[in-house]
Amino acid sequence: MRTWLFTVSINIAKKRGIKDRRDTDAEIAALAGGTVDPALFRGPDEEWPGDWKNGKEYPRAFPETPEGSVLADEPVAVARAQLDRLPDRQRIVVTLRDMLGFESGEVCEMLEISAANQRVLLHRGRAAVRAVLESYLGVGP
Amino acid sequence: MTDDWMTCKVLVELVTAYSEDALDRDTRARFEAHLEKCDGCRNYLEQFGVTARTLGRIRDEQLDPAFRAKLLAAFRDRSRSNSY
């Protein structure tokens, strides 16, 4: 499966024109910005603007799920469902990196994207999955 | 805190770059200085790790059939168009 997907991913990426858009670092940073609801941070007129409204209370640690029980499979199903909802570019990168265990260098080569662009796609994809897991686990804002 | 303080809002966008060891030395130092003082951001970073590991537990056969088919269709199209 891994070898098969390696080949397929190369081809679909090329077909869809997933190319390095040659964004500058600043553009990439701006693109990556905003994966967390800005309402969770203190506003410009508050003390410590840009910090969590209450960092002692939120974000909270994910509760441990019991290993080996049926329950332990549920977060995986939740993560998979969100993976399916990601935009294609994020979905392909997250699938290759986190699900199939490819290294960042391999993914950059396969998709012909820069390391920075790969990180943005991975970050945005993981952030979206993190948010649904947080909500599923009952520790959301 | 100092002028050098990295805000939580900035830190959350850098967790993947941090985990990939892609931050420059100064940014990495400010990231780590922030983590030492911020429970919320330590939890956020840990949540990202758990998220990646959870994604890693998805089995091949759980891959969305439509996504798999889409990849396979593209692969077939590509194969057909190649004469070698």
PDB file of C-alpha atoms in Angstrom:
ATOM      1  CA  MET A   1       0.000   0.000   0.000  1.00  0.00           C
ATOM      2  CA  ARG A   2       2.770   2.414   0.945  1.00  0.00           C
ATOM      3  CA  THR A   3       4.667   1.832  -2.316  1.00  0.00           C
ATOM      4  CA  TRP A   4       1.486   2.001  -4.299  1.00  0.00           C
ATOM      5  CA  LEU A   5       0.417   5.245  -2.708  1.00  0.00           C
ATOM      6  CA  PHE A   6       3.881   6.693  -3.137  1.00  0.00           C
ATOM      7  CA  THR A   7       3.543   6.272  -6.902  1.00  0.00           C
ATOM      8  CA  VAL A   8      -0.058   7.382  -7.004  1.00  0.00           C
ATOM      9  CA  SER A   9       0.601  10.486  -4.933  1.00  0.00           C
ATOM     10  CA  ILE A  10       3.384  11.594  -7.197  1.00  0.00           C
ATOM     11  CA  ASN A  11       1.106  11.280 -10.168  1.00  0.00           C
ATOM     12  CA  ILE A  12      -1.947  12.923  -8.697  1.00  0.00           C
ATOM     13  CA  ALA A  13       0.134  15.780  -7.368  1.00  0.00           C
ATOM     14  CA  LYS A  14       1.651  16.415 -10.753  1.00  0.00           C
ATOM     15  CA  LYS A  15      -1.698  16.051 -12.463  1.00  0.00           C
ATOM     16  CA  ARG A  16      -3.317  18.576 -10.139  1.00  0.00           C
ATOM     17  CA  GLY A  17      -0.453  20.947 -10.414  1.00  0.00           C
ATOM     18  CA  ILE A  18       0.463  20.895  -6.752  1.00  0.00           C
ATOM     19  CA  LYS A  19       3.569  22.914  -7.231  1.00  0.00           C
ATOM     20  CA  ASP A  20       5.742  25.029  -5.072  1.00  0.00           C
ATOM     21  CA  ARG A  21       4.116  28.409  -5.304  1.00  0.00           C
ATOM     22  CA  ARG A  22       7.375  29.986  -4.292  1.00  0.00           C
ATOM     23  CA  ASP A  23       5.778  31.900  -1.455  1.00  0.00           C
ATOM     24  CA  THR A  24       8.122  33.965   0.619  1.00  0.00           C
ATOM     25  CA  ASP A  25       8.487  33.114   4.301  1.00  0.00           C
ATOM     26  CA  ALA A  26       6.324  36.105   5.186  1.00  0.00           C
ATOM     27  CA  GLU A  27       3.571  34.994   2.832  1.00  0.00           C
ATOM     28  CA  ILE A  28       3.757  31.477   4.212  1.00  0.00           C
ATOM     29  CA  ALA A  29       3.533  32.766   7.783  1.00  0.00           C
ATOM     30  CA  ALA A  30       0.483  34.821   6.864  1.00  0.00           C
ATOM     31  CA  LEU A  31      -1.035  31.802   5.137  1.00  0.00           C
ATOM     32  CA  ALA A  32      -0.420  29.596   8.158  1.00  0.00           C
ATOM     33  CA  GLY A  33      -1.850  32.229  10.503  1.00  0.00           C
ATOM     34  CA  GLY A  34      -5.323  31.819  11.876  1.00  0.00           C
ATOM     35  CA  THR A  35      -5.643  28.091  12.499  1.00  0.00           C
ATOM     36  CA  VAL A  36      -7.034  28.947  15.947  1.00  0.00           C
ATOM     37  CA  ASP A  37     -10.183  31.011  16.597  1.00  0.00           C
ATOM     38  CA  PRO A  38      -8.901  34.561  17.300  1.00  0.00           C
ATOM     39  CA  ALA A  39     -11.663  34.996  19.896  1.00  0.00           C
ATOM     40  CA  LEU A  40      -9.704  32.639  22.184  1.00  0.00           C
ATOM     41  CA  PHE A  41      -6.919  35.201  22.515  1.00  0.00           C
ATOM     42  CA  ARG A  42      -6.842  38.509  24.371  1.00  0.00           C
ATOM     43  CA  GLY A  43      -7.647  41.534  22.263  1.00  0.00           C
ATOM     44  CA  PRO A  44      -5.314  44.452  21.498  1.00  0.00           C
ATOM     45  CA  ASP A  45      -6.718  46.547  24.361  1.00  0.00           C
ATOM     46  CA  GLU A  46      -6.327  43.857  26.997  1.00  0.00           C
ATOM     47  CA  GLU A  47      -3.333  42.979  29.143  1.00  0.00           C
ATOM     48  CA  TRP A  48      -0.971  40.582  27.297  1.00  0.00           C
ATOM     49  CA  PRO A  49      -2.668  40.930  23.899  1.00  0.00           C
ATOM     50  CA  GLY A  50      -2.379  37.807  21.773  1.00  0.00           C
ATOM     51  CA  ASP A  51      -2.092  35.430  24.715  1.00  0.00           C
ATOM     52  CA  TRP A  52      -4.782  32.911  25.676  1.00  0.00           C
ATOM     53  CA  LYS A  53      -7.684  34.549  27.476  1.00  0.00           C
ATOM     54  CA  ASN A  54      -7.062  32.134  30.333  1.00  0.00           C
ATOM     55  CA  GLY A  55      -4.044  29.914  29.748  1.00  0.00           C
ATOM     56  CA  LYS A  56      -4.594  28.078  33.032  1.00  0.00           C
ATOM     57  CA  GLU A  57      -7.985  26.835  31.890  1.00  0.00           C
ATOM     58  CA  TYR A  58      -7.597  26.492  28.130  1.00  0.00           C
ATOM     59  CA  PRO A  59      -6.181  24.722  26.167  1.00  0.00           C
ATOM     60  CA  ARG A  60      -6.478  21.643  28.354  1.00  0.00           C
ATOM     61  CA  ALA A  61      -4.637  18.347  27.992  1.00  0.00           C
ATOM     62  CA  PHE A  62      -6.420  15.655  26.017  1.00  0.00           C
ATOM     63  CA  PRO A  63      -7.725  13.016  28.436  1.00  0.00           C
ATOM     64  CA  GLU A  64      -6.136   9.583  28.129  1.00  0.00           C
ATOM     65  CA  THR A  65      -8.310   7.049  26.385  1.00  0.00           C
ATOM     66  CA  PRO A  66      -8.237   3.500  27.727  1.00  0.00           C
ATOM     67  CA  GLU A  67      -5.829   1.396  25.691  1.00  0.00           C
ATOM     68  CA  GLY A  68      -7.133  -1.713  24.062  1.00  0.00           C
ATOM     69  CA  SER A  69     -10.785  -0.887  24.602  1.00  0.00           C
ATOM     70  CA  VAL A  70     -13.363  -0.171  21.952  1.00  0.00           C
ATOM     71  CA  LEU A  71     -13.260   3.459  23.056  1.00  0.00           C
ATOM     72  CA  ALA A  72      -9.669   3.827  21.906  1.00  0.00           C
ATOM     73  CA  ASP A  73     -10.721   3.360  18.278  1.00  0.00           C
ATOM     74  CA  GLU A  74     -13.184   6.232  18.385  1.00  0.00           C
ATOM     75  CA  PRO A  75     -10.705   9.112  18.308  1.00  0.00           C
ATOM     76  CA  VAL A  76      -9.077   7.442  15.300  1.00  0.00           C
ATOM     77  CA  ALA A  77     -12.433   7.365  13.502  1.00  0.00           C
ATOM     78  CA  VAL A  78     -13.011  11.026  14.410  1.00  0.00           C
ATOM     79  CA  ALA A  79      -9.576  11.956  13.061  1.00  0.00           C
ATOM     80  CA  ARG A  80     -10.171   9.986   9.877  1.00  0.00           C
ATOM     81  CA  ALA A  81     -13.505  11.671   9.270  1.00  0.00           C
ATOM     82  CA  GLN A  82     -11.858  15.097   9.525  1.00  0.00           C
ATOM     83  CA  LEU A  83      -8.960  13.997   7.321  1.00  0.00           C
ATOM     84  CA  ASP A  84     -11.560  13.259   4.646  1.00  0.00           C
ATOM     85  CA  ARG A  85     -12.871  16.827   4.923  1.00  0.00           C
ATOM     86  CA  LEU A  86      -9.527  18.551   4.428  1.00  0.00           C
ATOM     87  CA  PRO A  87      -8.763  20.396   1.185  1.00  0.00           C
ATOM     88  CA  ASP A  88      -6.890  18.055  -1.185  1.00  0.00           C
ATOM     89  CA  ARG A  89      -3.437  19.566  -0.709  1.00  0.00           C
ATOM     90  CA  GLN A  90      -3.648  19.321   3.088  1.00  0.00           C
ATOM     91  CA  ARG A  91      -5.240  15.909   2.915  1.00  0.00           C
ATOM     92  CA  ILE A  92      -2.488  14.460   0.739  1.00  0.00           C
ATOM     93  CA  VAL A  93       0.310  15.912   2.888  1.00  0.00           C
ATOM     94  CA  VAL A  94      -1.258  14.804   6.199  1.00  0.00           C
ATOM     95  CA  THR A  95      -1.980  11.333   4.799  1.00  0.00           C
ATOM     96  CA  LEU A  96       1.586  10.927   3.593  1.00  0.00           C
ATOM     97  CA  ARG A  97       3.240  12.345   6.712  1.00  0.00           C
ATOM     98  CA  ASP A  98       1.113  11.234   9.642  1.00  0.00           C
ATOM     99  CA  MET A  99      -0.819   8.261   8.369  1.00  0.00           C
ATOM    100  CA  LEU A 100       1.800   6.637   6.145  1.00  0.00           C
ATOM    101  CA  GLY A 101       4.910   7.923   7.886  1.00  0.00           C
ATOM    102  CA  PHE A 102       6.816   9.531   5.029  1.00  0.00           C
ATOM    103  CA  GLU A 103       9.551  12.012   5.932  1.00  0.00           C
ATOM    104  CA  SER A 104       9.129  15.698   5.084  1.00  0.00           C
ATOM    105  CA  GLY A 105      11.907  15.533   2.488  1.00  0.00           C
ATOM    106  CA  GLU A 106      10.226  12.631   0.726  1.00  0.00           C
ATOM    107  CA  VAL A 107       6.885  14.457   0.649  1.00  0.00           C
ATOM    108  CA  CYS A 108       8.453  17.651  -0.707  1.00  0.00           C
ATOM    109  CA  GLU A 109      10.079  15.652  -3.465  1.00  0.00           C
ATOM    110  CA  MET A 110       6.925  13.713  -4.298  1.00  0.00           C
ATOM    111  CA  LEU A 111       4.717  16.784  -4.469  1.00  0.00           C
ATOM    112  CA  GLU A 112       7.346  19.177  -5.783  1.00  0.00           C
ATOM    113  CA  ILE A 113       6.715  21.689  -3.028  1.00  0.00           C
ATOM    114  CA  SER A 114       9.081  23.621  -0.772  1.00  0.00           C
ATOM    115  CA  ALA A 115       9.772  22.533   2.802  1.00  0.00           C
ATOM    116  CA  ALA A 116       8.008  25.661   4.046  1.00  0.00           C
ATOM    117  CA  ASN A 117       4.936  25.018   1.937  1.00  0.00           C
ATOM    118  CA  GLN A 118       4.835  21.396   3.071  1.00  0.00           C
ATOM    119  CA  ARG A 119       4.890  22.553   6.694  1.00  0.00           C
ATOM    120  CA  VAL A 120       2.038  25.000   6.135  1.00  0.00           C
ATOM    121  CA  LEU A 121      -0.142  22.294   4.593  1.00  0.00           C
ATOM    122  CA  LEU A 122       0.756  19.814   7.346  1.00  0.00           C
ATOM    123  CA  HIS A 123       0.139  22.428  10.034  1.00  0.00           C
ATOM    124  CA  ARG A 124      -3.241  23.515   8.718  1.00  0.00           C
ATOM    125  CA  GLY A 125      -4.355  19.908   8.267  1.00  0.00           C
ATOM    126  CA  ARG A 126      -3.233  18.846  11.748  1.00  0.00           C
ATOM    127  CA  ALA A 127      -4.792  21.968  13.271  1.00  0.00           C
ATOM    128  CA  ALA A 128      -8.182  21.088  11.769  1.00  0.00           C
ATOM    129  CA  VAL A 129      -7.941  17.505  13.066  1.00  0.00           C
ATOM    130  CA  ARG A 130      -6.787  18.759  16.490  1.00  0.00           C
ATOM    131  CA  ALA A 131      -9.863  20.959  16.724  1.00  0.00           C
ATOM    132  CA  VAL A 132     -12.313  18.103  16.096  1.00  0.00           C
ATOM    133  CA  LEU A 133     -10.471  15.803  18.513  1.00  0.00           C
ATOM    134  CA  GLU A 134     -10.603  18.509  21.164  1.00  0.00           C
ATOM    135  CA  SER A 135     -14.298  18.879  20.661  1.00  0.00           C
ATOM    136  CA  TYR A 136     -14.869  15.095  20.606  1.00  0.00           C
ATOM    137  CA  LEU A 137     -12.830  14.656  23.808  1.00  0.00           C
ATOM    138  CA  GLY A 138     -14.894  17.306  25.561  1.00  0.00           C
ATOM    139  CA  VAL A 139     -12.104  19.772  26.258  1.00  0.00           C
ATOM    140  CA  GLY A 140     -13.041  22.401  23.683  1.00  0.00           C
ATOM    141  CA  PRO A 141     -13.334  26.120  24.437  1.00  0.00           C
TER     142      PRO A 141
ATOM    143  CA  MET B   1       6.877  39.852  30.305  1.00  0.00           C
ATOM    144  CA  THR B   2       9.499  41.285  27.988  1.00  0.00           C
ATOM    145  CA  ASP B   3       9.413  42.723  24.492  1.00  0.00           C
ATOM    146  CA  ASP B   4      10.820  39.391  23.438  1.00  0.00           C
ATOM    147  CA  TRP B   5       7.687  37.559  24.538  1.00  0.00           C
ATOM    148  CA  MET B   6       6.214  35.382  21.784  1.00  0.00           C
ATOM    149  CA  THR B   7       2.432  35.537  22.080  1.00  0.00           C
ATOM    150  CA  CYS B   8       0.290  32.416  22.318  1.00  0.00           C
ATOM    151  CA  LYS B   9      -1.382  33.445  19.058  1.00  0.00           C
ATOM    152  CA  VAL B  10       1.980  33.328  17.262  1.00  0.00           C
ATOM    153  CA  LEU B  11       3.208  30.213  19.043  1.00  0.00           C
ATOM    154  CA  VAL B  12       0.245  28.085  17.962  1.00  0.00           C
ATOM    155  CA  GLU B  13       1.148  28.727  14.319  1.00  0.00           C
ATOM    156  CA  LEU B  14       4.734  27.586  14.879  1.00  0.00           C
ATOM    157  CA  VAL B  15       4.193  24.222  16.586  1.00  0.00           C
ATOM    158  CA  THR B  16       4.650  22.215  13.384  1.00  0.00           C
ATOM    159  CA  ALA B  17       7.796  24.147  12.426  1.00  0.00           C
ATOM    160  CA  TYR B  18       9.059  23.575  15.989  1.00  0.00           C
ATOM    161  CA  SER B  19       8.396  19.851  15.886  1.00  0.00           C
ATOM    162  CA  GLU B  20      10.117  19.652  12.479  1.00  0.00           C
ATOM    163  CA  ASP B  21      13.105  21.523  13.901  1.00  0.00           C
ATOM    164  CA  ALA B  22      12.630  24.236  11.281  1.00  0.00           C
ATOM    165  CA  LEU B  23      12.760  27.328  13.506  1.00  0.00           C
ATOM    166  CA  ASP B  24      15.826  29.559  13.519  1.00  0.00           C
ATOM    167  CA  ARG B  25      17.807  29.629  16.759  1.00  0.00           C
ATOM    168  CA  ASP B  26      16.315  32.831  18.121  1.00  0.00           C
ATOM    169  CA  THR B  27      12.717  31.883  17.342  1.00  0.00           C
ATOM    170  CA  ARG B  28      13.247  28.441  18.835  1.00  0.00           C
ATOM    171  CA  ALA B  29      14.637  29.982  22.029  1.00  0.00           C
ATOM    172  CA  ARG B  30      11.641  32.329  22.331  1.00  0.00           C
ATOM    173  CA  PHE B  31       9.269  29.425  21.628  1.00  0.00           C
ATOM    174  CA  GLU B  32      10.848  27.368  24.409  1.00  0.00           C
ATOM    175  CA  ALA B  33      10.957  30.305  26.823  1.00  0.00           C
ATOM    176  CA  HIS B  34       7.226  30.764  26.261  1.00  0.00           C
ATOM    177  CA  LEU B  35       6.476  27.076  26.828  1.00  0.00           C
ATOM    178  CA  GLU B  36       8.213  27.154  30.198  1.00  0.00           C
ATOM    179  CA  LYS B  37       5.747  29.744  31.411  1.00  0.00           C
ATOM    180  CA  CYS B  38       2.539  28.813  29.612  1.00  0.00           C
ATOM    181  CA  ASP B  39       0.456  25.768  30.595  1.00  0.00           C
ATOM    182  CA  GLY B  40      -2.011  26.389  27.775  1.00  0.00           C
ATOM    183  CA  CYS B  41       0.656  26.316  25.054  1.00  0.00           C
ATOM    184  CA  ARG B  42       2.323  23.225  26.537  1.00  0.00           C
ATOM    185  CA  ASN B  43      -1.061  21.539  26.357  1.00  0.00           C
ATOM    186  CA  TYR B  44      -1.558  22.784  22.806  1.00  0.00           C
ATOM    187  CA  LEU B  45       1.802  21.385  21.684  1.00  0.00           C
ATOM    188  CA  GLU B  46       1.015  18.063  23.360  1.00  0.00           C
ATOM    189  CA  GLN B  47      -2.412  18.016  21.674  1.00  0.00           C
ATOM    190  CA  PHE B  48      -0.689  18.391  18.296  1.00  0.00           C
ATOM    191  CA  GLY B  49       1.529  15.407  19.096  1.00  0.00           C
ATOM    192  CA  VAL B  50      -1.479  13.313  20.120  1.00  0.00           C
ATOM    193  CA  THR B  51      -3.251  14.412  16.931  1.00  0.00           C
ATOM    194  CA  ALA B  52      -0.358  13.267  14.720  1.00  0.00           C
ATOM    195  CA  ARG B  53      -0.150   9.939  16.577  1.00  0.00           C
ATOM    196  CA  THR B  54      -3.907   9.455  16.277  1.00  0.00           C
ATOM    197  CA  LEU B  55      -3.681  10.055  12.520  1.00  0.00           C
ATOM    198  CA  GLY B  56      -0.882   7.479  12.488  1.00  0.00           C
ATOM    199  CA  ARG B  57      -3.269   4.882  13.868  1.00  0.00           C
ATOM    200  CA  ILE B  58      -5.570   5.096  10.846  1.00  0.00           C
ATOM    201  CA  ARG B  59      -5.126   1.844   8.962  1.00  0.00           C
ATOM    202  CA  ASP B  60      -4.669   1.660   5.192  1.00  0.00           C
ATOM    203  CA  GLU B  61      -8.001  -0.085   4.749  1.00  0.00           C
ATOM    204  CA  GLN B  62      -9.716   2.801   6.570  1.00  0.00           C
ATOM    205  CA  LEU B  63      -8.624   5.225   3.873  1.00  0.00           C
ATOM    206  CA  ASP B  64     -11.717   6.816   2.443  1.00  0.00           C
ATOM    207  CA  PRO B  65     -12.723   4.684  -0.565  1.00  0.00           C
ATOM    208  CA  ALA B  66     -13.546   7.746  -2.662  1.00  0.00           C
ATOM    209  CA  PHE B  67     -10.146   9.305  -1.928  1.00  0.00           C
ATOM    210  CA  ARG B  68      -8.416   6.021  -2.739  1.00  0.00           C
ATOM    211  CA  ALA B  69     -10.450   5.707  -5.954  1.00  0.00           C
ATOM    212  CA  LYS B  70      -9.634   9.269  -6.912  1.00  0.00           C
ATOM    213  CA  LEU B  71      -5.930   8.594  -6.469  1.00  0.00           C
ATOM    214  CA  LEU B  72      -6.192   5.342  -8.368  1.00  0.00           C
ATOM    215  CA  ALA B  73      -8.146   6.931 -11.241  1.00  0.00           C
ATOM    216  CA  ALA B  74      -5.509   9.603 -11.603  1.00  0.00           C
ATOM    217  CA  PHE B  75      -2.875   6.902 -11.568  1.00  0.00           C
ATOM    218  CA  ARG B  76      -4.653   4.979 -14.331  1.00  0.00           C
ATOM    219  CA  ASP B  77      -5.086   8.093 -16.475  1.00  0.00           C
ATOM    220  CA  ARG B  78      -1.445   8.800 -16.074  1.00  0.00           C
ATOM    221  CA  SER B  79      -0.481   5.235 -16.993  1.00  0.00           C
ATOM    222  CA  ARG B  80      -2.614   5.291 -20.113  1.00  0.00           C
ATOM    223  CA  SER B  81      -1.122   8.525 -21.311  1.00  0.00           C
ATOM    224  CA  ASN B  82       2.399   7.204 -20.902  1.00  0.00           C
ATOM    225  CA  SER B  83       3.644   5.144 -23.830  1.00  0.00           C
ATOM    226  CA  TYR B  84       6.763   3.753 -22.199  1.00  0.00           C
TER     227      TYR B  84
END
